[in-house]
Amino acid sequence: MLKEEEVEAIIEAIYQRYRLDFSNYERSSLKRRLSKAMYKFKLDSAVDLWRKMLYEPNFIHELIDTIAVNLTEPFRNADLWKFLRRKVLPLLFDRPQIHIWHAGCATGEEVYSFMILLKEINLLHKAHILATDINPKALEVAHQGKYSIKASEQFQQNYFIAGGIHDIRRYCSITSHYVVFDKIQQEAAALHFRQHNLIQDPIDGCFDLIFCRNVFIYFDPVLKMRVLRTFYEHSHPESLLVMGYYDSLPQNHEEYFELLYPKHKIYLRKE
């Protein structure tokens, strides 16, 4: 396991080399992920990791792919999706356009899950969707909407648990090896996938609904407040923020968002 001073040195090296700032990531989690990366790439010491970053410019993408991995699955937490379908989405019926940001979308299962919900209540044609992630490999999977055939079985099962009633093939194409969400990709008013560092990169737009699930578990309170301010500045009164089950907000978060539906970690933007 890496020592504390080695973790700090790696954070500084990543910033100096790539201008990627991990300084406010929760330390125990980051240490585990860096140790996992060193094992994966057969590196014996922090010096070996620094050397690899110095002499292999593209290595950072592989490193991020390891330390910024997000566990995700279609229709994760079925009760949330049922609640969104029944209580939240009807609030958007009267809006001529619906702007949605999936911040930290990982490989995109959440994006396609929500698009299916929007389609089934006749809102997808109004939806302008932005999905972002720091991890370029995960983002490429999300952009393609292409998953293993085993994933299609999980999609179908979780979709039914979340209140769905149709065959998942209504929204995707299925081959002997893959499921591809090509059909539903064409039905949104706009769908964009973009590499984006939530901590430091600017973002354009004003959003009605922001998803940021199971990302804040890696941030310390200072970083959480910084990201919350970004969400606040790019939303409007009555915008909603959907967080993950294990995410927690700092005590002074009510400056920006108030908890509206505690069970489902859904927050309302303040005036």
PDB file of C-alpha atoms in Angstrom:
ATOM      1  CA  MET A   1       0.000   0.000   0.000  1.00  0.00           C
ATOM      2  CA  LEU A   2       1.246   3.483  -0.835  1.00  0.00           C
ATOM      3  CA  LYS A   3       2.312   5.825   1.926  1.00  0.00           C
ATOM      4  CA  GLU A   4       0.513   9.114   2.480  1.00  0.00           C
ATOM      5  CA  GLU A   5       3.456  11.169   1.243  1.00  0.00           C
ATOM      6  CA  GLU A   6       3.667   9.053  -1.911  1.00  0.00           C
ATOM      7  CA  VAL A   7      -0.003   9.661  -2.657  1.00  0.00           C
ATOM      8  CA  GLU A   8       0.530  13.400  -2.233  1.00  0.00           C
ATOM      9  CA  ALA A   9       3.545  13.306  -4.528  1.00  0.00           C
ATOM     10  CA  ILE A  10       1.602  11.396  -7.194  1.00  0.00           C
ATOM     11  CA  ILE A  11      -1.258  13.894  -7.010  1.00  0.00           C
ATOM     12  CA  GLU A  12       1.225  16.734  -7.508  1.00  0.00           C
ATOM     13  CA  ALA A  13       2.953  14.909 -10.382  1.00  0.00           C
ATOM     14  CA  ILE A  14      -0.356  14.327 -12.175  1.00  0.00           C
ATOM     15  CA  TYR A  15      -1.231  17.986 -11.792  1.00  0.00           C
ATOM     16  CA  GLN A  16       2.158  19.243 -12.999  1.00  0.00           C
ATOM     17  CA  ARG A  17       2.220  16.847 -15.946  1.00  0.00           C
ATOM     18  CA  TYR A  18      -1.422  16.875 -17.075  1.00  0.00           C
ATOM     19  CA  ARG A  19      -3.102  19.716 -15.155  1.00  0.00           C
ATOM     20  CA  LEU A  20      -5.575  17.220 -13.690  1.00  0.00           C
ATOM     21  CA  ASP A  21      -6.340  18.091 -10.084  1.00  0.00           C
ATOM     22  CA  PHE A  22      -7.053  15.190  -7.718  1.00  0.00           C
ATOM     23  CA  SER A  23      -6.046  17.154  -4.614  1.00  0.00           C
ATOM     24  CA  ASN A  24      -9.518  17.155  -3.064  1.00  0.00           C
ATOM     25  CA  TYR A  25     -10.372  13.518  -3.726  1.00  0.00           C
ATOM     26  CA  GLU A  26     -11.104  11.492  -0.615  1.00  0.00           C
ATOM     27  CA  ARG A  27      -7.676  10.143   0.352  1.00  0.00           C
ATOM     28  CA  SER A  28      -8.417   6.585   1.447  1.00  0.00           C
ATOM     29  CA  SER A  29     -10.385   5.908  -1.734  1.00  0.00           C
ATOM     30  CA  LEU A  30      -7.730   7.479  -3.959  1.00  0.00           C
ATOM     31  CA  LYS A  31      -4.969   5.531  -2.209  1.00  0.00           C
ATOM     32  CA  ARG A  32      -6.804   2.247  -2.856  1.00  0.00           C
ATOM     33  CA  ARG A  33      -7.319   3.129  -6.501  1.00  0.00           C
ATOM     34  CA  LEU A  34      -3.714   4.171  -7.051  1.00  0.00           C
ATOM     35  CA  SER A  35      -2.527   0.956  -5.388  1.00  0.00           C
ATOM     36  CA  LYS A  36      -4.851  -0.995  -7.667  1.00  0.00           C
ATOM     37  CA  ALA A  37      -3.389   0.824 -10.681  1.00  0.00           C
ATOM     38  CA  MET A  38       0.160   0.001  -9.617  1.00  0.00           C
ATOM     39  CA  TYR A  39      -0.741  -3.671  -9.276  1.00  0.00           C
ATOM     40  CA  LYS A  40      -2.492  -3.659 -12.652  1.00  0.00           C
ATOM     41  CA  PHE A  41       0.487  -2.090 -14.443  1.00  0.00           C
ATOM     42  CA  LYS A  42       3.066  -4.149 -12.508  1.00  0.00           C
ATOM     43  CA  LEU A  43       4.706  -1.127 -10.901  1.00  0.00           C
ATOM     44  CA  ASP A  44       6.685  -1.692  -7.722  1.00  0.00           C
ATOM     45  CA  SER A  45       6.903   1.849  -6.391  1.00  0.00           C
ATOM     46  CA  ALA A  46       5.642   5.401  -6.725  1.00  0.00           C
ATOM     47  CA  VAL A  47       8.875   6.189  -8.579  1.00  0.00           C
ATOM     48  CA  ASP A  48       7.956   3.614 -11.232  1.00  0.00           C
ATOM     49  CA  LEU A  49       4.570   5.278 -11.608  1.00  0.00           C
ATOM     50  CA  TRP A  50       6.139   8.747 -11.966  1.00  0.00           C
ATOM     51  CA  ARG A  51       8.588   7.382 -14.563  1.00  0.00           C
ATOM     52  CA  LYS A  52       5.781   5.815 -16.576  1.00  0.00           C
ATOM     53  CA  MET A  53       3.845   9.095 -16.558  1.00  0.00           C
ATOM     54  CA  LEU A  54       6.972  10.974 -17.643  1.00  0.00           C
ATOM     55  CA  TYR A  55       7.945   8.770 -20.573  1.00  0.00           C
ATOM     56  CA  GLU A  56       4.544   7.534 -21.780  1.00  0.00           C
ATOM     57  CA  PRO A  57       2.319  10.582 -22.515  1.00  0.00           C
ATOM     58  CA  ASN A  58      -0.794   8.489 -23.200  1.00  0.00           C
ATOM     59  CA  PHE A  59      -0.484   6.488 -19.994  1.00  0.00           C
ATOM     60  CA  ILE A  60      -2.661   8.999 -18.156  1.00  0.00           C
ATOM     61  CA  HIS A  61      -5.713   7.686 -20.035  1.00  0.00           C
ATOM     62  CA  GLU A  62      -5.076   4.164 -18.751  1.00  0.00           C
ATOM     63  CA  LEU A  63      -4.447   5.500 -15.263  1.00  0.00           C
ATOM     64  CA  ILE A  64      -7.705   7.460 -15.233  1.00  0.00           C
ATOM     65  CA  ASP A  65      -9.492   4.399 -16.575  1.00  0.00           C
ATOM     66  CA  THR A  66      -8.377   2.589 -13.425  1.00  0.00           C
ATOM     67  CA  ILE A  67      -8.703   5.240 -10.718  1.00  0.00           C
ATOM     68  CA  ALA A  68     -11.859   6.948 -11.999  1.00  0.00           C
ATOM     69  CA  VAL A  69     -13.897   3.798 -12.625  1.00  0.00           C
ATOM     70  CA  ASN A  70     -17.581   4.078 -11.747  1.00  0.00           C
ATOM     71  CA  LEU A  71     -19.691   1.062 -10.928  1.00  0.00           C
ATOM     72  CA  THR A  72     -22.867   1.345 -12.947  1.00  0.00           C
ATOM     73  CA  GLU A  73     -25.655  -0.804 -14.266  1.00  0.00           C
ATOM     74  CA  PRO A  74     -28.959  -0.234 -16.075  1.00  0.00           C
ATOM     75  CA  PHE A  75     -31.876   0.927 -13.913  1.00  0.00           C
ATOM     76  CA  ARG A  76     -29.725   0.718 -10.792  1.00  0.00           C
ATOM     77  CA  ASN A  77     -31.862   1.195  -7.636  1.00  0.00           C
ATOM     78  CA  ALA A  78     -35.268   0.283  -9.059  1.00  0.00           C
ATOM     79  CA  ASP A  79     -37.227   2.346  -6.519  1.00  0.00           C
ATOM     80  CA  LEU A  80     -35.580   5.519  -7.807  1.00  0.00           C
ATOM     81  CA  TRP A  81     -36.622   4.852 -11.399  1.00  0.00           C
ATOM     82  CA  LYS A  82     -40.172   4.053 -10.348  1.00  0.00           C
ATOM     83  CA  PHE A  83     -40.284   7.313  -8.407  1.00  0.00           C
ATOM     84  CA  LEU A  84     -38.862   9.321 -11.307  1.00  0.00           C
ATOM     85  CA  ARG A  85     -41.465   7.842 -13.632  1.00  0.00           C
ATOM     86  CA  ARG A  86     -44.378   8.413 -11.261  1.00  0.00           C
ATOM     87  CA  LYS A  87     -43.572  11.664  -9.446  1.00  0.00           C
ATOM     88  CA  VAL A  88     -40.715  13.606 -11.017  1.00  0.00           C
ATOM     89  CA  LEU A  89     -41.081  13.414 -14.778  1.00  0.00           C
ATOM     90  CA  PRO A  90     -44.736  14.561 -14.772  1.00  0.00           C
ATOM     91  CA  LEU A  91     -43.424  17.875 -13.389  1.00  0.00           C
ATOM     92  CA  LEU A  92     -41.685  18.417 -16.733  1.00  0.00           C
ATOM     93  CA  PHE A  93     -44.659  17.883 -19.033  1.00  0.00           C
ATOM     94  CA  ASP A  94     -45.365  21.569 -19.615  1.00  0.00           C
ATOM     95  CA  ARG A  95     -41.813  22.546 -20.514  1.00  0.00           C
ATOM     96  CA  PRO A  96     -41.160  23.039 -24.236  1.00  0.00           C
ATOM     97  CA  GLN A  97     -37.631  21.664 -23.807  1.00  0.00           C
ATOM     98  CA  ILE A  98     -35.973  19.609 -21.076  1.00  0.00           C
ATOM     99  CA  HIS A  99     -32.239  20.027 -20.522  1.00  0.00           C
ATOM    100  CA  ILE A 100     -30.568  17.127 -18.721  1.00  0.00           C
ATOM    101  CA  TRP A 101     -26.974  16.676 -17.581  1.00  0.00           C
ATOM    102  CA  HIS A 102     -25.598  13.279 -16.584  1.00  0.00           C
ATOM    103  CA  ALA A 103     -22.411  14.310 -14.734  1.00  0.00           C
ATOM    104  CA  GLY A 104     -20.072  11.352 -14.322  1.00  0.00           C
ATOM    105  CA  CYS A 105     -22.023   9.156 -16.726  1.00  0.00           C
ATOM    106  CA  ALA A 106     -19.378   6.379 -16.769  1.00  0.00           C
ATOM    107  CA  THR A 107     -20.244   3.836 -19.478  1.00  0.00           C
ATOM    108  CA  GLY A 108     -23.705   5.271 -20.053  1.00  0.00           C
ATOM    109  CA  GLU A 109     -26.163   2.741 -18.660  1.00  0.00           C
ATOM    110  CA  GLU A 110     -27.852   5.446 -16.607  1.00  0.00           C
ATOM    111  CA  VAL A 111     -28.201   7.664 -19.678  1.00  0.00           C
ATOM    112  CA  TYR A 112     -29.999   5.010 -21.706  1.00  0.00           C
ATOM    113  CA  SER A 113     -32.121   3.955 -18.738  1.00  0.00           C
ATOM    114  CA  PHE A 114     -33.403   7.492 -18.346  1.00  0.00           C
ATOM    115  CA  MET A 115     -33.945   7.899 -22.088  1.00  0.00           C
ATOM    116  CA  ILE A 116     -36.214   4.853 -21.988  1.00  0.00           C
ATOM    117  CA  LEU A 117     -38.243   6.436 -19.188  1.00  0.00           C
ATOM    118  CA  LEU A 118     -38.498   9.681 -21.148  1.00  0.00           C
ATOM    119  CA  LYS A 119     -39.610   7.780 -24.241  1.00  0.00           C
ATOM    120  CA  GLU A 120     -42.316   5.897 -22.378  1.00  0.00           C
ATOM    121  CA  ILE A 121     -43.971   9.039 -21.061  1.00  0.00           C
ATOM    122  CA  ASN A 122     -43.557  10.920 -24.344  1.00  0.00           C
ATOM    123  CA  LEU A 123     -40.864  13.380 -23.255  1.00  0.00           C
ATOM    124  CA  LEU A 124     -37.793  12.127 -25.114  1.00  0.00           C
ATOM    125  CA  HIS A 125     -38.457  14.277 -28.172  1.00  0.00           C
ATOM    126  CA  LYS A 126     -38.115  17.346 -25.914  1.00  0.00           C
ATOM    127  CA  ALA A 127     -34.928  16.170 -24.214  1.00  0.00           C
ATOM    128  CA  HIS A 128     -31.560  17.832 -24.758  1.00  0.00           C
ATOM    129  CA  ILE A 129     -29.133  15.472 -23.047  1.00  0.00           C
ATOM    130  CA  LEU A 130     -25.502  16.093 -22.125  1.00  0.00           C
ATOM    131  CA  ALA A 131     -23.540  13.164 -20.686  1.00  0.00           C
ATOM    132  CA  THR A 132     -20.028  13.804 -19.381  1.00  0.00           C
ATOM    133  CA  ASP A 133     -17.226  11.849 -17.769  1.00  0.00           C
ATOM    134  CA  ILE A 134     -13.519  12.264 -17.113  1.00  0.00           C
ATOM    135  CA  ASN A 135     -12.749   8.745 -18.348  1.00  0.00           C
ATOM    136  CA  PRO A 136     -12.330   8.644 -22.162  1.00  0.00           C
ATOM    137  CA  LYS A 137     -12.616   4.859 -22.401  1.00  0.00           C
ATOM    138  CA  ALA A 138     -15.844   4.763 -20.432  1.00  0.00           C
ATOM    139  CA  LEU A 139     -17.163   7.675 -22.461  1.00  0.00           C
ATOM    140  CA  GLU A 140     -16.481   5.867 -25.733  1.00  0.00           C
ATOM    141  CA  VAL A 141     -18.605   2.933 -24.549  1.00  0.00           C
ATOM    142  CA  ALA A 142     -21.364   5.351 -23.546  1.00  0.00           C
ATOM    143  CA  HIS A 143     -21.232   7.145 -26.893  1.00  0.00           C
ATOM    144  CA  GLN A 144     -21.515   3.898 -28.832  1.00  0.00           C
ATOM    145  CA  GLY A 145     -24.258   2.580 -26.563  1.00  0.00           C
ATOM    146  CA  LYS A 146     -22.839  -0.875 -27.212  1.00  0.00           C
ATOM    147  CA  TYR A 147     -22.789  -3.484 -24.453  1.00  0.00           C
ATOM    148  CA  SER A 148     -22.252  -7.227 -24.139  1.00  0.00           C
ATOM    149  CA  ILE A 149     -25.177  -9.531 -24.784  1.00  0.00           C
ATOM    150  CA  LYS A 150     -25.070 -10.434 -21.093  1.00  0.00           C
ATOM    151  CA  ALA A 151     -25.779  -6.770 -20.341  1.00  0.00           C
ATOM    152  CA  SER A 152     -28.981  -6.973 -22.403  1.00  0.00           C
ATOM    153  CA  GLU A 153     -30.328  -9.610 -20.023  1.00  0.00           C
ATOM    154  CA  GLN A 154     -29.545  -7.349 -17.070  1.00  0.00           C
ATOM    155  CA  PHE A 155     -31.147  -4.386 -18.842  1.00  0.00           C
ATOM    156  CA  GLN A 156     -34.334  -6.366 -19.406  1.00  0.00           C
ATOM    157  CA  GLN A 157     -34.467  -7.730 -15.856  1.00  0.00           C
ATOM    158  CA  ASN A 158     -33.769  -4.399 -14.151  1.00  0.00           C
ATOM    159  CA  TYR A 159     -36.131  -2.595 -16.510  1.00  0.00           C
ATOM    160  CA  PHE A 160     -39.009  -4.855 -15.453  1.00  0.00           C
ATOM    161  CA  ILE A 161     -38.138  -4.404 -11.771  1.00  0.00           C
ATOM    162  CA  ALA A 162     -38.182  -0.630 -12.335  1.00  0.00           C
ATOM    163  CA  GLY A 163     -41.717  -0.778 -13.727  1.00  0.00           C
ATOM    164  CA  GLY A 164     -41.108  -1.352 -17.431  1.00  0.00           C
ATOM    165  CA  ILE A 165     -43.564  -3.429 -19.430  1.00  0.00           C
ATOM    166  CA  HIS A 166     -42.002  -3.759 -22.904  1.00  0.00           C
ATOM    167  CA  ASP A 167     -39.372  -5.900 -24.555  1.00  0.00           C
ATOM    168  CA  ILE A 168     -36.044  -4.063 -24.385  1.00  0.00           C
ATOM    169  CA  ARG A 169     -35.605  -4.687 -28.131  1.00  0.00           C
ATOM    170  CA  ARG A 170     -38.048  -1.853 -28.705  1.00  0.00           C
ATOM    171  CA  TYR A 171     -35.152   0.499 -27.861  1.00  0.00           C
ATOM    172  CA  CYS A 172     -32.065  -1.316 -29.128  1.00  0.00           C
ATOM    173  CA  SER A 173     -30.645  -3.770 -31.628  1.00  0.00           C
ATOM    174  CA  ILE A 174     -29.440  -7.136 -30.370  1.00  0.00           C
ATOM    175  CA  THR A 175     -26.910  -9.376 -32.136  1.00  0.00           C
ATOM    176  CA  SER A 176     -25.387 -12.645 -30.994  1.00  0.00           C
ATOM    177  CA  HIS A 177     -22.714 -10.731 -29.068  1.00  0.00           C
ATOM    178  CA  TYR A 178     -23.920  -7.184 -28.403  1.00  0.00           C
ATOM    179  CA  VAL A 179     -26.831  -4.953 -27.529  1.00  0.00           C
ATOM    180  CA  VAL A 180     -26.683  -1.510 -29.169  1.00  0.00           C
ATOM    181  CA  PHE A 181     -28.988   1.351 -28.173  1.00  0.00           C
ATOM    182  CA  ASP A 182     -29.019   2.776 -31.679  1.00  0.00           C
ATOM    183  CA  LYS A 183     -32.797   3.044 -31.991  1.00  0.00           C
ATOM    184  CA  ILE A 184     -33.363   5.269 -28.988  1.00  0.00           C
ATOM    185  CA  GLN A 185     -30.266   7.384 -29.672  1.00  0.00           C
ATOM    186  CA  GLN A 186     -32.059   8.917 -32.641  1.00  0.00           C
ATOM    187  CA  GLU A 187     -35.166   9.978 -30.737  1.00  0.00           C
ATOM    188  CA  ALA A 188     -33.847  12.608 -28.330  1.00  0.00           C
ATOM    189  CA  ALA A 189     -33.931  16.230 -29.439  1.00  0.00           C
ATOM    190  CA  ALA A 190     -30.176  16.223 -28.786  1.00  0.00           C
ATOM    191  CA  LEU A 191     -27.727  13.742 -27.280  1.00  0.00           C
ATOM    192  CA  HIS A 192     -24.082  14.671 -26.678  1.00  0.00           C
ATOM    193  CA  PHE A 193     -21.281  12.802 -24.934  1.00  0.00           C
ATOM    194  CA  ARG A 194     -18.293  14.879 -23.833  1.00  0.00           C
ATOM    195  CA  GLN A 195     -15.108  14.313 -21.885  1.00  0.00           C
ATOM    196  CA  HIS A 196     -15.257  16.649 -18.918  1.00  0.00           C
ATOM    197  CA  ASN A 197     -13.468  17.006 -15.603  1.00  0.00           C
ATOM    198  CA  LEU A 198     -16.189  17.888 -13.132  1.00  0.00           C
ATOM    199  CA  ILE A 199     -13.665  19.493 -10.811  1.00  0.00           C
ATOM    200  CA  GLN A 200     -12.008  21.980 -13.122  1.00  0.00           C
ATOM    201  CA  ASP A 201     -13.537  22.135 -16.616  1.00  0.00           C
ATOM    202  CA  PRO A 202     -16.150  24.761 -17.537  1.00  0.00           C
ATOM    203  CA  ILE A 203     -19.586  23.646 -18.680  1.00  0.00           C
ATOM    204  CA  ASP A 204     -22.140  25.361 -20.886  1.00  0.00           C
ATOM    205  CA  GLY A 205     -25.896  25.382 -20.483  1.00  0.00           C
ATOM    206  CA  CYS A 206     -28.633  25.610 -17.894  1.00  0.00           C
ATOM    207  CA  PHE A 207     -30.212  22.333 -16.846  1.00  0.00           C
ATOM    208  CA  ASP A 208     -33.628  21.292 -15.588  1.00  0.00           C
ATOM    209  CA  LEU A 209     -32.356  17.995 -14.221  1.00  0.00           C
ATOM    210  CA  ILE A 210     -28.851  16.967 -13.177  1.00  0.00           C
ATOM    211  CA  PHE A 211     -27.794  13.411 -12.379  1.00  0.00           C
ATOM    212  CA  CYS A 212     -24.591  12.982 -10.370  1.00  0.00           C
ATOM    213  CA  ARG A 213     -24.869   9.573  -8.775  1.00  0.00           C
ATOM    214  CA  ASN A 214     -22.117   7.840  -6.815  1.00  0.00           C
ATOM    215  CA  VAL A 215     -19.503  10.455  -7.684  1.00  0.00           C
ATOM    216  CA  PHE A 216     -19.451  12.520  -4.484  1.00  0.00           C
ATOM    217  CA  ILE A 217     -18.320   9.502  -2.464  1.00  0.00           C
ATOM    218  CA  TYR A 218     -14.814  10.219  -3.823  1.00  0.00           C
ATOM    219  CA  PHE A 219     -14.783  13.960  -2.942  1.00  0.00           C
ATOM    220  CA  ASP A 220     -13.931  15.758   0.269  1.00  0.00           C
ATOM    221  CA  PRO A 221     -16.275  18.508   1.616  1.00  0.00           C
ATOM    222  CA  VAL A 222     -14.368  21.348  -0.078  1.00  0.00           C
ATOM    223  CA  LEU A 223     -14.577  19.699  -3.472  1.00  0.00           C
ATOM    224  CA  LYS A 224     -18.224  18.768  -2.961  1.00  0.00           C
ATOM    225  CA  MET A 225     -19.105  22.417  -2.363  1.00  0.00           C
ATOM    226  CA  ARG A 226     -17.163  23.479  -5.440  1.00  0.00           C
ATOM    227  CA  VAL A 227     -19.064  21.032  -7.639  1.00  0.00           C
ATOM    228  CA  LEU A 228     -22.400  21.919  -6.020  1.00  0.00           C
ATOM    229  CA  ARG A 229     -21.762  25.544  -6.894  1.00  0.00           C
ATOM    230  CA  THR A 230     -21.195  24.511 -10.516  1.00  0.00           C
ATOM    231  CA  PHE A 231     -24.521  22.680 -10.483  1.00  0.00           C
ATOM    232  CA  TYR A 232     -26.186  25.721  -8.912  1.00  0.00           C
ATOM    233  CA  GLU A 233     -24.763  28.121 -11.491  1.00  0.00           C
ATOM    234  CA  HIS A 234     -25.896  25.907 -14.363  1.00  0.00           C
ATOM    235  CA  SER A 235     -29.458  25.298 -13.218  1.00  0.00           C
ATOM    236  CA  HIS A 236     -32.449  27.438 -12.336  1.00  0.00           C
ATOM    237  CA  PRO A 237     -35.047  27.605  -9.552  1.00  0.00           C
ATOM    238  CA  GLU A 238     -37.056  24.375  -9.585  1.00  0.00           C
ATOM    239  CA  SER A 239     -34.212  22.412 -11.177  1.00  0.00           C
ATOM    240  CA  LEU A 240     -33.625  19.018  -9.590  1.00  0.00           C
ATOM    241  CA  LEU A 241     -30.393  17.264  -8.630  1.00  0.00           C
ATOM    242  CA  VAL A 242     -30.377  13.460  -8.355  1.00  0.00           C
ATOM    243  CA  MET A 243     -27.572  12.049  -6.208  1.00  0.00           C
ATOM    244  CA  GLY A 244     -26.457   8.488  -5.510  1.00  0.00           C
ATOM    245  CA  TYR A 245     -27.576   6.363  -2.589  1.00  0.00           C
ATOM    246  CA  TYR A 246     -24.148   6.519  -0.909  1.00  0.00           C
ATOM    247  CA  ASP A 247     -23.439  10.166  -1.714  1.00  0.00           C
ATOM    248  CA  SER A 248     -23.423  12.678   1.107  1.00  0.00           C
ATOM    249  CA  LEU A 249     -23.444  16.468   0.869  1.00  0.00           C
ATOM    250  CA  PRO A 250     -21.552  18.803   3.210  1.00  0.00           C
ATOM    251  CA  GLN A 251     -23.491  20.439   6.033  1.00  0.00           C
ATOM    252  CA  ASN A 252     -23.673  23.822   4.302  1.00  0.00           C
ATOM    253  CA  HIS A 253     -25.103  22.402   1.064  1.00  0.00           C
ATOM    254  CA  GLU A 254     -28.452  24.107   1.726  1.00  0.00           C
ATOM    255  CA  GLU A 255     -26.886  27.294   0.460  1.00  0.00           C
ATOM    256  CA  TYR A 256     -27.451  25.808  -2.995  1.00  0.00           C
ATOM    257  CA  PHE A 257     -29.818  22.824  -2.794  1.00  0.00           C
ATOM    258  CA  GLU A 258     -32.398  21.545  -0.326  1.00  0.00           C
ATOM    259  CA  LEU A 259     -33.355  17.912   0.112  1.00  0.00           C
ATOM    260  CA  LEU A 260     -36.756  17.406  -1.505  1.00  0.00           C
ATOM    261  CA  TYR A 261     -37.199  13.623  -1.528  1.00  0.00           C
ATOM    262  CA  PRO A 262     -34.909  12.132   1.157  1.00  0.00           C
ATOM    263  CA  LYS A 263     -35.451   8.476   0.309  1.00  0.00           C
ATOM    264  CA  HIS A 264     -34.286   8.975  -3.259  1.00  0.00           C
ATOM    265  CA  LYS A 265     -31.605  11.643  -2.664  1.00  0.00           C
ATOM    266  CA  ILE A 266     -33.337  14.183  -4.912  1.00  0.00           C
ATOM    267  CA  TYR A 267     -32.571  17.843  -4.221  1.00  0.00           C
ATOM    268  CA  LEU A 268     -34.257  21.073  -5.299  1.00  0.00           C
ATOM    269  CA  ARG A 269     -32.198  24.063  -6.361  1.00  0.00           C
ATOM    270  CA  LYS A 270     -32.732  27.092  -4.157  1.00  0.00           C
ATOM    271  CA  GLU A 271     -33.627  30.553  -5.412  1.00  0.00           C
TER     272      GLU A 271
END
